[in-house]
Tab-separated table of C-alpha atoms in Angstrom:
chain	number	residue	atom	x	y	z
A	1	MET	CA	56.728	78.120	32.145
A	2	THR	CA	55.559	79.516	35.131
A	3	THR	CA	58.812	78.019	37.531
A	4	VAL	CA	60.659	79.668	35.199
A	5	ASN	CA	59.344	82.792	35.523
A	6	GLY	CA	59.598	82.610	38.788
A	7	SER	CA	62.588	81.660	39.042
A	8	GLU	CA	64.219	84.240	37.199
A	9	VAL	CA	61.887	87.267	39.410
A	10	LYS	CA	63.483	85.606	42.561
A	11	ARG	CA	66.983	86.002	40.810
A	12	LYS	CA	66.430	89.742	40.065
A	13	SER	CA	65.318	90.252	43.425
A	14	ARG	CA	68.194	89.191	44.993
A	15	LYS	CA	70.211	91.237	42.779
A	16	ILE	CA	68.471	94.296	43.338
A	17	PHE	CA	69.029	93.541	47.295
A	18	ALA	CA	72.539	92.427	46.603
A	19	LEU	CA	72.919	96.109	45.000
A	20	SER	CA	70.657	97.997	47.448
A	21	ALA	CA	73.374	96.636	49.893
A	22	LEU	CA	76.321	97.918	47.977
A	23	VAL	CA	74.927	101.272	48.096
A	24	VAL	CA	73.910	101.730	51.369
A	25	ALA	CA	77.324	100.428	52.419
A	26	LEU	CA	79.424	103.037	50.280
A	27	SER	CA	77.277	105.683	51.649
A	28	GLY	CA	77.961	104.506	54.896
A	29	CYS	CA	81.371	106.145	54.055
A	30	ALA	CA	80.278	109.708	53.472
A	31	VAL	CA	78.748	109.848	57.065
A	32	THR	CA	79.522	112.700	58.833
A	33	SER	CA	78.536	114.635	62.664
A	34	ASP	CA	77.247	116.948	64.058
A	35	PRO	CA	78.504	119.542	66.426
A	36	ILE	CA	77.117	119.105	70.171
A	37	THR	CA	74.983	122.190	70.607
A	38	LYS	CA	74.742	124.722	73.358
A	39	LYS	CA	71.104	123.106	74.647
A	40	GLU	CA	72.467	119.750	74.431
A	41	SER	CA	75.575	120.489	76.810
A	42	GLU	CA	73.637	122.509	79.421
A	43	GLN	CA	71.471	119.446	79.366
A	44	ARG	CA	74.140	117.213	79.817
A	45	SER	CA	75.340	119.934	82.383
A	46	GLN	CA	72.100	119.696	84.536
A	47	GLN	CA	71.657	115.705	84.422
A	48	ASP	CA	75.292	115.587	85.936
A	49	ARG	CA	74.327	118.029	88.639
A	50	VAL	CA	71.734	116.058	89.660
A	51	ALA	CA	73.704	112.549	89.352
A	52	MET	CA	76.685	113.927	91.728
A	53	PHE	CA	74.492	114.923	94.361
A	54	SER	CA	71.329	112.373	94.187
A	55	GLN	CA	70.227	109.491	96.534
A	56	GLN	CA	72.412	111.380	99.984
A	57	GLU	CA	71.141	111.272	102.951
A	58	PRO	CA	70.463	115.145	104.116
A	59	VAL	CA	72.856	116.766	107.325
A	60	THR	CA	70.283	117.213	109.626
A	61	ALA	CA	72.760	117.657	112.615
A	62	PRO	CA	76.867	118.439	113.629
A	63	ILE	CA	78.866	116.595	111.428
A	64	THR	CA	81.398	114.775	113.161
A	65	LEU	CA	84.777	112.907	112.468
A	66	TYR	CA	83.516	109.788	111.670
A	67	ASP	CA	80.262	111.182	110.110
A	68	ALA	CA	82.326	112.931	107.468
A	69	MET	CA	84.453	110.023	106.699
A	70	ALA	CA	81.288	108.148	105.971
A	71	ARG	CA	80.062	110.544	104.131
A	72	ALA	CA	83.582	110.491	101.969
A	73	LEU	CA	83.367	106.852	101.353
A	74	LYS	CA	79.876	106.411	100.301
A	75	TYR	CA	79.687	109.812	97.661
A	76	ASN	CA	82.727	110.624	97.201
A	77	LEU	CA	83.045	110.230	93.190
A	78	GLU	CA	86.382	109.051	93.512
A	79	SER	CA	85.411	106.648	95.879
A	80	ARG	CA	82.698	105.745	93.507
A	81	LEU	CA	85.062	105.442	90.243
A	82	LYS	CA	87.580	102.702	91.676
A	83	VAL	CA	84.297	100.954	93.326
A	84	MET	CA	82.569	101.076	88.970
A	85	GLU	CA	86.434	100.091	88.632
A	86	SER	CA	86.978	96.805	90.804
A	87	ALA	CA	83.029	95.297	89.393
A	88	LEU	CA	84.817	96.272	85.538
A	89	ALA	CA	87.801	93.941	86.666
A	90	GLN	CA	85.050	91.210	88.156
A	91	GLN	CA	83.272	91.635	84.356
A	92	GLN	CA	86.586	91.365	82.493
A	93	LEU	CA	87.478	87.764	84.533
A	94	ASP	CA	83.916	86.648	83.755
A	95	LEU	CA	84.344	87.000	80.392
A	96	SER	CA	87.757	85.769	79.832
A	97	ARG	CA	86.431	82.352	80.983
A	98	TYR	CA	84.596	82.458	78.251
A	99	ASP	CA	87.804	82.208	75.814
A	100	MET	CA	88.501	78.847	77.120
A	101	LEU	CA	85.299	77.382	75.126
A	102	PRO	CA	85.560	76.248	71.784
A	103	LYS	CA	84.862	78.302	68.749
A	104	LEU	CA	81.194	77.667	67.106
A	105	ALA	CA	80.488	79.350	64.384
A	106	ALA	CA	77.517	79.525	62.791
A	107	SER	CA	76.432	81.306	59.071
A	108	ALA	CA	74.206	81.099	56.587
A	109	GLY	CA	73.350	83.275	53.481
A	110	TYR	CA	73.033	82.925	49.634
A	111	ALA	CA	75.584	82.505	46.793
A	112	GLY	CA	74.391	83.093	42.950
A	113	ARG	CA	76.021	84.085	39.840
A	114	ASN	CA	75.121	85.667	36.547
A	115	ASN	CA	75.583	82.457	34.893
A	116	VAL	CA	75.941	79.035	34.952
A	117	SER	CA	79.027	77.372	36.939
A	118	ALA	CA	80.294	74.891	33.608
A	119	SER	CA	83.092	73.146	33.155
A	120	SER	CA	84.941	70.450	30.768
A	121	SER	CA	87.950	68.154	30.977
A	122	GLN	CA	90.995	68.227	28.808
A	123	SER	CA	92.957	64.538	28.812
A	124	VAL	CA	96.907	65.295	30.590
A	125	LEU	CA	98.378	62.791	27.805
A	126	THR	CA	96.658	64.367	24.241
A	127	GLY	CA	95.430	66.939	25.109
A	128	GLN	CA	92.134	66.478	23.548
A	129	THR	CA	88.400	68.086	25.137
A	130	SER	CA	87.729	64.903	26.683
A	131	LEU	CA	83.895	66.353	27.770
A	132	GLU	CA	81.522	68.679	26.894
A	133	PRO	CA	80.819	71.628	28.982
A	134	SER	CA	79.134	70.972	31.930
A	135	THR	CA	78.152	71.918	35.326
A	136	SER	CA	77.132	70.480	38.727
A	137	GLN	CA	76.048	73.648	40.527
A	138	ASP	CA	73.002	75.859	40.619
A	139	ARG	CA	73.440	79.300	40.156
A	140	ASP	CA	71.169	80.025	42.912
A	141	ARG	CA	72.057	78.020	46.222
A	142	ASP	CA	71.265	78.591	50.114
A	143	VAL	CA	73.862	77.275	52.285
A	144	ALA	CA	74.410	76.972	55.899
A	145	ASP	CA	77.385	76.033	58.153
A	146	LEU	CA	77.700	75.139	61.982
A	147	THR	CA	81.369	74.540	62.876
A	148	MET	CA	82.929	73.756	66.348
A	149	VAL	CA	86.781	74.185	66.422
A	150	TRP	CA	88.483	73.648	69.774
A	151	ASN	CA	92.640	74.014	69.947
A	152	VAL	CA	94.130	72.326	72.626
A	153	LEU	CA	96.747	75.331	72.731
A	154	ASP	CA	94.567	78.109	72.627
A	155	PHE	CA	92.631	76.636	75.703
A	156	GLY	CA	96.080	76.409	76.998
A	157	VAL	CA	96.878	80.157	77.369
A	158	SER	CA	93.377	81.415	77.380
A	159	TYR	CA	93.589	79.304	81.290
A	160	VAL	CA	96.574	80.818	82.227
A	161	SER	CA	95.334	84.450	81.004
A	162	ALA	CA	91.950	83.894	82.918
A	163	LYS	CA	94.320	83.244	86.179
A	164	GLN	CA	96.190	86.797	85.224
A	165	LYS	CA	92.369	88.576	84.767
A	166	SER	CA	91.667	87.133	87.794
A	167	ASP	CA	95.027	88.492	89.475
A	168	GLN	CA	94.058	91.676	87.671
A	169	ARG	CA	90.684	91.844	89.451
A	170	TRP	CA	92.636	91.557	93.379
A	171	ILE	CA	94.744	94.541	92.611
A	172	ALA	CA	92.031	96.458	91.192
A	173	GLU	CA	90.617	95.413	94.723
A	174	GLU	CA	93.456	96.488	96.309
A	175	ARG	CA	93.637	99.810	94.301
A	176	LYS	CA	89.924	100.574	96.198
A	177	ARG	CA	91.426	99.496	99.535
A	178	LYS	CA	94.394	102.557	99.047
A	179	VAL	CA	91.864	105.069	97.598
A	180	VAL	CA	89.808	104.384	101.123
A	181	HIS	CA	92.871	104.674	102.846
A	182	THR	CA	93.756	108.470	100.907
A	183	ILE	CA	90.228	109.089	101.572
A	184	LEU	CA	90.086	108.688	105.169
A	185	GLN	CA	93.527	110.813	105.612
A	186	ASP	CA	92.295	113.699	103.255
A	187	VAL	CA	88.904	113.867	105.366
A	188	ARG	CA	90.558	113.842	108.677
A	189	SER	CA	93.236	116.371	107.336
A	190	ALA	CA	90.337	118.752	106.400
A	191	TYR	CA	87.996	117.997	108.953
A	192	TRP	CA	90.173	119.485	111.998
A	193	ARG	CA	91.266	122.521	110.038
A	194	ALA	CA	87.593	123.320	109.657
A	195	VAL	CA	86.955	122.773	112.781
A	196	ALA	CA	89.043	125.499	113.574
A	197	ALA	CA	87.956	127.927	111.382
A	198	GLU	CA	84.367	127.085	112.497
A	199	ARG	CA	85.426	127.774	115.705
A	200	LEU	CA	87.383	130.840	115.018
A	201	LEU	CA	86.218	132.311	112.339
A	202	GLY	CA	83.436	134.186	114.305
A	203	GLN	CA	85.703	135.579	116.894
A	204	ILE	CA	88.201	136.807	113.935
A	205	ASP	CA	85.434	138.942	112.125
A	206	THR	CA	84.412	140.178	115.940
A	207	LEU	CA	87.720	141.313	116.423
A	208	ILE	CA	87.892	142.580	112.614
A	209	ASP	CA	84.638	145.021	113.410
A	210	ARG	CA	86.520	146.057	116.606
A	211	VAL	CA	89.629	147.083	115.009
A	212	ASN	CA	88.008	148.851	111.958
A	213	GLN	CA	85.592	150.925	114.409
A	214	ALA	CA	89.015	152.125	116.197
A	215	ARG	CA	90.581	152.661	112.895
A	216	GLU	CA	87.558	154.977	112.410
A	217	ALA	CA	87.855	156.746	115.397
A	218	SER	CA	91.415	157.411	114.593
A	219	GLU	CA	90.940	158.985	111.547
A	220	ARG	CA	88.536	161.189	112.718
A	221	MET	CA	91.382	162.127	115.237
A	222	THR	CA	93.900	162.193	112.890
A	223	ALA	CA	91.615	164.724	110.228
A	224	GLN	CA	90.415	167.065	113.455
A	225	GLN	CA	94.370	167.421	114.160
A	226	VAL	CA	93.872	165.451	118.075
A	227	GLY	CA	96.866	165.132	120.048
A	228	ASP	CA	100.114	164.008	118.560
A	229	GLN	CA	100.121	163.410	115.026
A	230	VAL	CA	103.121	160.913	114.721
A	231	GLU	CA	101.294	159.370	117.922
A	232	ALA	CA	98.416	159.091	115.831
A	233	LEU	CA	99.686	157.986	112.669
A	234	SER	CA	101.638	155.366	114.301
A	235	TYR	CA	98.365	154.430	115.834
A	236	ARG	CA	96.397	154.232	112.926
A	237	ARG	CA	99.723	151.641	111.622
A	238	ALA	CA	99.743	149.284	114.270
A	239	LEU	CA	95.598	148.859	113.678
A	240	ILE	CA	96.011	148.391	109.909
A	241	ASP	CA	98.986	145.961	110.712
A	242	ALA	CA	96.304	144.456	112.921
A	243	THR	CA	93.558	144.448	110.346
A	244	ARG	CA	96.126	142.882	108.062
A	245	GLN	CA	97.420	139.809	110.345
A	246	LEU	CA	93.310	138.886	110.845
A	247	GLU	CA	92.394	138.761	106.918
A	248	GLU	CA	95.110	136.322	106.471
A	249	GLN	CA	94.113	134.504	109.193
A	250	ARG	CA	90.797	134.191	108.023
A	251	ARG	CA	91.926	133.552	104.433
A	252	ALA	CA	93.837	130.360	105.676
A	253	LEU	CA	90.855	129.195	106.961
A	254	SER	CA	88.006	130.125	104.598
A	255	LEU	CA	88.496	127.284	102.401
A	256	ALA	CA	88.591	124.463	105.423
A	257	LYS	CA	85.185	123.916	104.964
A	258	THR	CA	84.549	123.873	100.977
A	259	GLU	CA	87.713	121.162	101.077
A	260	LEU	CA	85.656	119.071	103.295
A	261	ALA	CA	82.317	119.530	101.635
A	262	THR	CA	84.086	118.474	98.117
A	263	LEU	CA	86.180	115.388	100.536
A	264	MET	CA	81.857	114.493	101.223
A	265	ASN	CA	80.574	114.931	97.955
A	266	LEU	CA	78.221	117.810	99.673
A	267	PRO	CA	77.194	120.713	97.164
A	268	LEU	CA	79.818	123.287	97.947
A	269	ASP	CA	76.294	126.171	98.662
A	270	THR	CA	75.368	123.901	101.305
A	271	GLN	CA	75.305	125.197	104.860
A	272	TYR	CA	76.862	122.380	107.648
A	273	LYS	CA	77.813	122.422	110.992
A	274	LEU	CA	80.836	120.505	112.278
A	275	ALA	CA	81.067	118.894	115.569
A	276	LEU	CA	83.441	121.638	117.929
A	277	PRO	CA	85.427	120.564	121.085
A	278	GLY	CA	83.594	118.737	124.025
A	279	SER	CA	81.870	115.830	121.616
A	280	GLY	CA	84.757	113.543	122.841
A	281	ASP	CA	86.750	113.410	119.891
A	282	GLU	CA	89.151	115.822	120.371
A	283	ALA	CA	91.039	114.429	122.676
A	284	VAL	CA	95.106	113.792	122.119
A	285	PRO	CA	95.198	110.482	120.072
A	286	GLN	CA	97.529	107.999	121.820
A	287	LEU	CA	99.969	105.511	119.855
A	288	ASN	CA	100.218	101.791	121.479
A	289	VAL	CA	101.320	100.229	119.423
A	290	ASP	CA	105.192	98.934	119.100
A	291	GLN	CA	107.072	100.249	116.302
A	292	LYS	CA	108.260	96.009	115.079
A	293	ILE	CA	104.529	95.704	115.106
A	294	LEU	CA	103.484	98.134	112.944
A	295	GLU	CA	106.747	97.109	110.302
A	296	GLU	CA	105.578	93.506	109.976
A	297	THR	CA	101.898	95.070	109.626
A	298	ALA	CA	102.878	97.431	107.094
A	299	LEU	CA	104.783	94.844	105.187
A	300	VAL	CA	101.609	92.561	104.995
A	301	SER	CA	99.293	94.895	105.189
A	302	ARG	CA	99.608	98.013	102.609
A	303	PRO	CA	97.887	98.318	99.009
A	304	GLU	CA	100.775	98.337	97.243
A	305	LEU	CA	102.928	95.592	98.290
A	306	ARG	CA	100.148	93.234	98.244
A	307	GLU	CA	99.284	94.601	94.267
A	308	GLN	CA	102.652	94.454	93.584
A	309	ASP	CA	102.558	90.418	94.941
A	310	TYR	CA	99.636	89.995	92.231
A	311	GLN	CA	101.992	91.801	89.450
A	312	VAL	CA	104.679	89.080	90.124
A	313	ARG	CA	102.142	86.237	89.785
A	314	ILE	CA	101.116	87.642	86.592
A	315	ASN	CA	104.406	87.571	85.410
A	316	ALA	CA	105.252	84.445	86.654
A	317	ALA	CA	101.739	83.155	84.354
A	318	GLU	CA	102.864	85.066	81.047
A	319	THR	CA	106.509	83.226	81.667
A	320	ARG	CA	103.995	79.976	81.723
A	321	LYS	CA	102.523	81.532	78.421
A	322	THR	CA	105.404	81.689	76.496
A	323	LEU	CA	106.671	78.392	76.727
A	324	LEU	CA	102.597	77.266	76.176
A	325	ARG	CA	103.454	78.779	73.093
A	326	MET	CA	106.566	76.912	71.947
A	327	LEU	CA	104.247	73.630	72.137
A	328	PRO	CA	102.305	72.479	68.652
A	329	GLY	CA	98.509	73.115	68.796
A	330	ILE	CA	96.058	70.286	68.276
A	331	GLU	CA	93.300	71.514	67.024
A	332	ILE	CA	89.542	69.621	66.469
A	333	SER	CA	86.563	70.366	64.709
A	334	ALA	CA	83.101	69.673	63.940
A	335	GLY	CA	80.672	70.915	62.086
A	336	GLY	CA	77.568	70.449	59.990
A	337	HIS	CA	76.429	71.916	56.689
A	338	TYR	CA	74.153	72.243	54.561
A	339	ASP	CA	73.948	73.392	50.632
A	340	SER	CA	70.312	73.906	48.467
A	341	ASN	CA	72.510	72.559	45.346
A	342	SER	CA	70.218	70.112	43.280
A	343	PHE	CA	73.139	68.242	42.032
A	344	LEU	CA	74.360	67.170	45.488
A	345	VAL	CA	73.279	63.475	46.585
A	346	ASN	CA	73.500	64.710	50.127
A	347	ASN	CA	72.582	68.064	50.653
A	348	SER	CA	73.317	68.026	54.660
A	349	TRP	CA	75.947	65.848	56.106
A	350	ALA	CA	78.312	66.279	58.973
A	351	ASP	CA	82.431	66.133	59.193
A	352	VAL	CA	84.780	65.833	61.836
A	353	GLY	CA	88.740	66.023	61.683
A	354	VAL	CA	91.919	66.587	64.011
A	355	LYS	CA	94.867	68.485	62.838
A	356	ALA	CA	98.534	69.492	64.608
A	357	THR	CA	99.485	72.830	63.701
A	358	TRP	CA	103.078	74.274	65.383
A	359	ASN	CA	104.566	77.750	64.390
A	360	LEU	CA	108.366	77.394	63.973
A	361	PHE	CA	109.016	80.946	64.533
A	362	ASN	CA	107.380	80.640	67.629
A	363	LEU	CA	109.295	78.112	68.717
A	364	MET	CA	112.872	80.016	67.078
A	365	SER	CA	111.895	83.419	69.625
A	366	GLY	CA	110.079	81.235	72.261
A	367	PRO	CA	113.940	81.035	73.965
A	368	ALA	CA	114.211	84.590	73.706
A	369	ALA	CA	110.586	85.605	75.166
A	370	HIS	CA	111.003	82.935	78.295
A	371	SER	CA	114.281	85.069	78.713
A	372	ALA	CA	112.266	88.498	79.249
A	373	ALA	CA	109.649	86.987	80.661
A	374	LYS	CA	111.848	85.724	83.936
A	375	ALA	CA	113.832	89.454	83.804
A	376	ASN	CA	110.532	90.491	84.166
A	377	GLU	CA	109.944	88.387	86.746
A	378	GLN	CA	113.285	89.408	88.473
A	379	VAL	CA	112.251	93.205	88.183
A	380	GLY	CA	108.757	92.496	89.505
A	381	GLU	CA	110.191	91.092	92.647
A	382	LEU	CA	112.947	93.714	93.200
A	383	GLN	CA	110.370	96.559	92.625
A	384	ARG	CA	108.402	94.639	95.855
A	385	GLN	CA	111.656	95.086	97.794
A	386	ALA	CA	112.115	98.721	96.979
A	387	MET	CA	108.636	99.329	97.755
A	388	SER	CA	109.371	97.096	100.837
A	389	LEU	CA	111.995	99.976	102.124
A	390	ALA	CA	110.370	102.505	101.304
A	391	ILE	CA	107.163	102.010	103.384
A	392	MET	CA	109.411	100.942	105.977
A	393	ALA	CA	110.927	104.518	105.551
A	394	GLN	CA	107.607	106.411	105.226
A	395	LEU	CA	106.399	104.942	108.886
A	396	TYR	CA	109.058	105.499	110.447
A	397	VAL	CA	109.121	109.288	109.074
A	398	ALA	CA	105.104	109.095	109.731
A	399	ARG	CA	106.206	108.275	113.293
A	400	ALA	CA	108.645	110.901	113.890
A	401	ASN	CA	106.159	113.489	112.295
A	402	TYR	CA	103.567	112.389	114.851
A	403	ASN	CA	106.369	112.931	118.028
A	404	GLU	CA	107.496	116.253	116.686
A	405	ALA	CA	103.748	117.207	116.322
A	406	LEU	CA	102.656	116.144	119.871
A	407	ARG	CA	105.674	118.178	121.188
A	408	GLN	CA	104.351	120.936	119.276
A	409	TYR	CA	101.014	120.322	120.095
A	410	LYS	CA	101.739	120.662	123.882
A	411	THR	CA	103.748	123.884	123.809
A	412	SER	CA	100.836	125.801	121.623
A	413	GLU	CA	99.002	124.518	124.459
A	414	GLU	CA	100.706	125.516	126.755
A	415	LEU	CA	101.295	129.302	125.308
A	416	ARG	CA	97.560	129.460	124.326
A	417	ASP	CA	96.731	129.492	128.211
A	418	LEU	CA	99.360	131.797	129.064
A	419	ASP	CA	97.996	134.500	126.221
A	420	GLY	CA	94.928	133.914	127.497
A	421	GLN	CA	95.908	134.959	131.091
A	422	ILE	CA	97.571	138.157	129.731
A	423	VAL	CA	94.478	138.995	127.780
A	424	GLN	CA	92.828	138.835	130.905
A	425	GLN	CA	94.364	141.171	132.577
A	426	LEU	CA	94.642	143.565	129.682
A	427	ARG	CA	90.870	143.579	129.765
A	428	ASN	CA	90.909	144.655	133.360
A	429	ARG	CA	93.427	146.841	133.218
A	430	TYR	CA	91.534	148.534	130.236
A	431	LYS	CA	88.153	148.695	132.497
A	432	ALA	CA	89.822	150.720	135.154
A	433	ASN	CA	91.484	153.212	132.408
A	434	SER	CA	95.160	152.532	132.799
A	435	ILE	CA	95.691	151.271	129.526
A	436	GLY	CA	94.645	152.270	125.749
A	437	GLU	CA	92.248	149.989	123.159
A	438	LEU	CA	95.567	149.423	121.162
A	439	GLN	CA	97.097	147.499	123.563
A	440	LEU	CA	93.283	145.629	124.725
A	441	ILE	CA	93.401	144.785	121.013
A	442	GLN	CA	97.116	143.605	120.232
A	443	GLY	CA	96.484	141.414	123.647
A	444	GLU	CA	92.791	139.779	122.146
A	445	LEU	CA	95.083	139.524	118.718
A	446	ASN	CA	97.976	137.517	120.581
A	447	ALA	CA	94.943	135.531	121.916
A	448	LEU	CA	93.499	134.728	118.971
A	449	ASN	CA	96.975	133.937	117.218
A	450	ALA	CA	97.356	131.680	119.867
A	451	ASP	CA	94.237	129.764	119.399
A	452	LEU	CA	94.767	129.463	116.252
A	453	ARG	CA	97.866	128.061	116.098
A	454	GLN	CA	97.138	126.070	118.857
A	455	ASP	CA	94.082	124.437	116.805
A	456	LEU	CA	95.826	124.304	113.762
A	457	ALA	CA	98.448	122.506	115.830
A	458	TYR	CA	95.965	119.844	116.805
A	459	ALA	CA	94.709	119.137	113.446
A	460	GLU	CA	98.390	118.664	112.514
A	461	LEU	CA	98.864	115.810	115.140
A	462	ARG	CA	95.388	114.149	114.198
A	463	ASN	CA	96.753	114.567	110.291
A	464	THR	CA	100.387	112.939	111.242
A	465	TYR	CA	98.344	110.458	113.864
A	466	GLY	CA	96.181	109.455	110.441
A	467	GLN	CA	99.373	109.202	108.485
A	468	ILE	CA	100.551	106.503	110.944
A	469	ILE	CA	97.426	104.362	110.078
A	470	SER	CA	97.818	104.845	106.359
A	471	SER	CA	101.531	103.961	106.541
A	472	VAL	CA	100.717	100.438	108.283
A	473	GLY	CA	98.072	99.840	105.585
A	474	VAL	CA	94.995	98.443	108.177
A	475	ASP	CA	91.686	98.694	106.778
A	476	LEU	CA	89.654	100.637	109.515
A	477	LEU	CA	86.239	99.934	107.167
A	478	PRO	CA	85.316	96.397	107.438
A	479	LYS	CA	84.235	94.197	105.155
A	480	THR	CA	80.958	93.324	106.334
A	481	LEU	CA	78.532	95.982	108.227
A	482	PRO	CA	75.006	96.237	109.207
A	483	SER	CA	73.980	98.168	106.637
A	484	ASP	CA	75.182	100.961	104.153
A	485	SER	CA	73.906	103.766	106.005
A	486	LEU	CA	76.122	106.545	107.264
A	487	ALA	CA	75.322	105.640	110.928
A	488	ASP	CA	76.568	102.345	110.783
A	489	ILE	CA	79.611	103.125	108.718
A	490	SER	CA	80.701	105.848	110.603
A	491	ASN	CA	79.889	103.819	114.282
A	492	ALA	CA	82.331	101.358	112.501
A	493	LEU	CA	85.099	103.547	111.520
A	494	ARG	CA	85.041	104.712	115.661
A	495	GLN	CA	84.846	101.068	116.608
A	496	SER	CA	87.924	100.667	114.451
A	497	GLU	CA	90.019	103.218	115.194
A	498	ASP	CA	89.059	102.720	119.415
A	499	ASN	CA	90.425	98.869	118.624
A	500	TRP	CA	93.481	100.590	116.838
A	501	GLN	CA	94.209	102.735	119.835
A	502	GLN	CA	93.893	99.956	121.631
A	503	GLY	CA	96.236	98.362	119.687
A	504	LYS	CA	93.808	95.369	118.726
A	505	ILE	CA	95.421	95.535	115.302
A	506	SER	CA	94.771	92.091	114.357
A	507	THR	CA	91.327	93.460	114.619
A	508	LEU	CA	91.262	95.342	111.332
A	509	GLN	CA	92.812	92.994	109.052
A	510	SER	CA	89.679	92.788	106.408
A	511	PHE	CA	91.824	92.340	103.237
């Protein structure tokens, strides 16, 4: 009697548990979320601010070009994102290798019903019931299974897919190389404009103060009606025009250091200085590499072309997968099972099986899928050829821009020297009271404009020089470094560019 009551209690407990699980599942359908509060957004903002600028080496000295490049490569968020994407591609490759393993499934549970699973038999000849209702199954059972299934066809497809994932990992590496090239080029362009800003903004502010003082004196003379009024008004107009020119120059330069700080991932309110001319980095860059060698290197090294090479391999693998899917699959299975049913002679057993499956629809659609995959291969190859032509054109345009920028720089340098001599003569005459202050201010404004044009011409020369390096696709950053410190990265970049200027391109192939 006690045994019967215990069994009944056990069945009731399981029913209550099943009912509770059903209630919980149904209540989950009505779950809603609350809107993010302002406090949560503020906390997220503070956490992001800390994360964006944390663990950065402080700025303790004037920043050279290669220091700026090193900071951008180490701390720039876009560069760090590409590093994470490359790591993600590697993890996806590792995960895809598990697809080649057999499928191993384990299950355990409880099965019950509210009445007895009973049945009787009926004669197919006479239609008479041949057995009284009987059962061979307990109302409550515990079951467990451990089954392994391995499909040979799925293994083949998974193997090819893993090869594709491997190529996608290398594509992520090439995209990371492209980001590095782009960052270095952006830093090179912004750095020299920031140098011009740091050197000339002080001179512009000083000259603006002088012009403002002259304007105030002119306004007092006009108010007092001293001298010829038309001449006084014309004098004021010339001063206002000079102020406008200076303000336009200041606006063009004022954001250069902010742009560079953004590339280096510095907080935008950071006060930093740049290494101004005289540090040895400001020599005219020389291009000592033959154009044919540049073309050959570009067609081998450009990340876009190497990415396209991997994409062609991925497309070829997709073609092989279409062929595999047309084959029959052989499935091998083995498993162990347990059932607590008291009517069974053997409550645990093992079984094995082999069967062949063939999806006839895949067989019918296979030729069309194969033709589409082959066409995709051909399209990929044509895209690579078109890209090769575009890259060669980019290289020619970059070389032409460099030659033009070099001519403009030499012209600007000559004009700056000439304006410098003129302003020196005007100062001597102003001291001798042979000319007025307006003429001196205009001469100094011309000299300042010449300095600005010369600095911007040098920045453009450096920019076009960097475009050639970027168009060729060589890596200034080596694969291996003594450490990841800013000093080691900066020195490696400096050495790589020295090797480039000496024509040692082979030393820069780091992929």
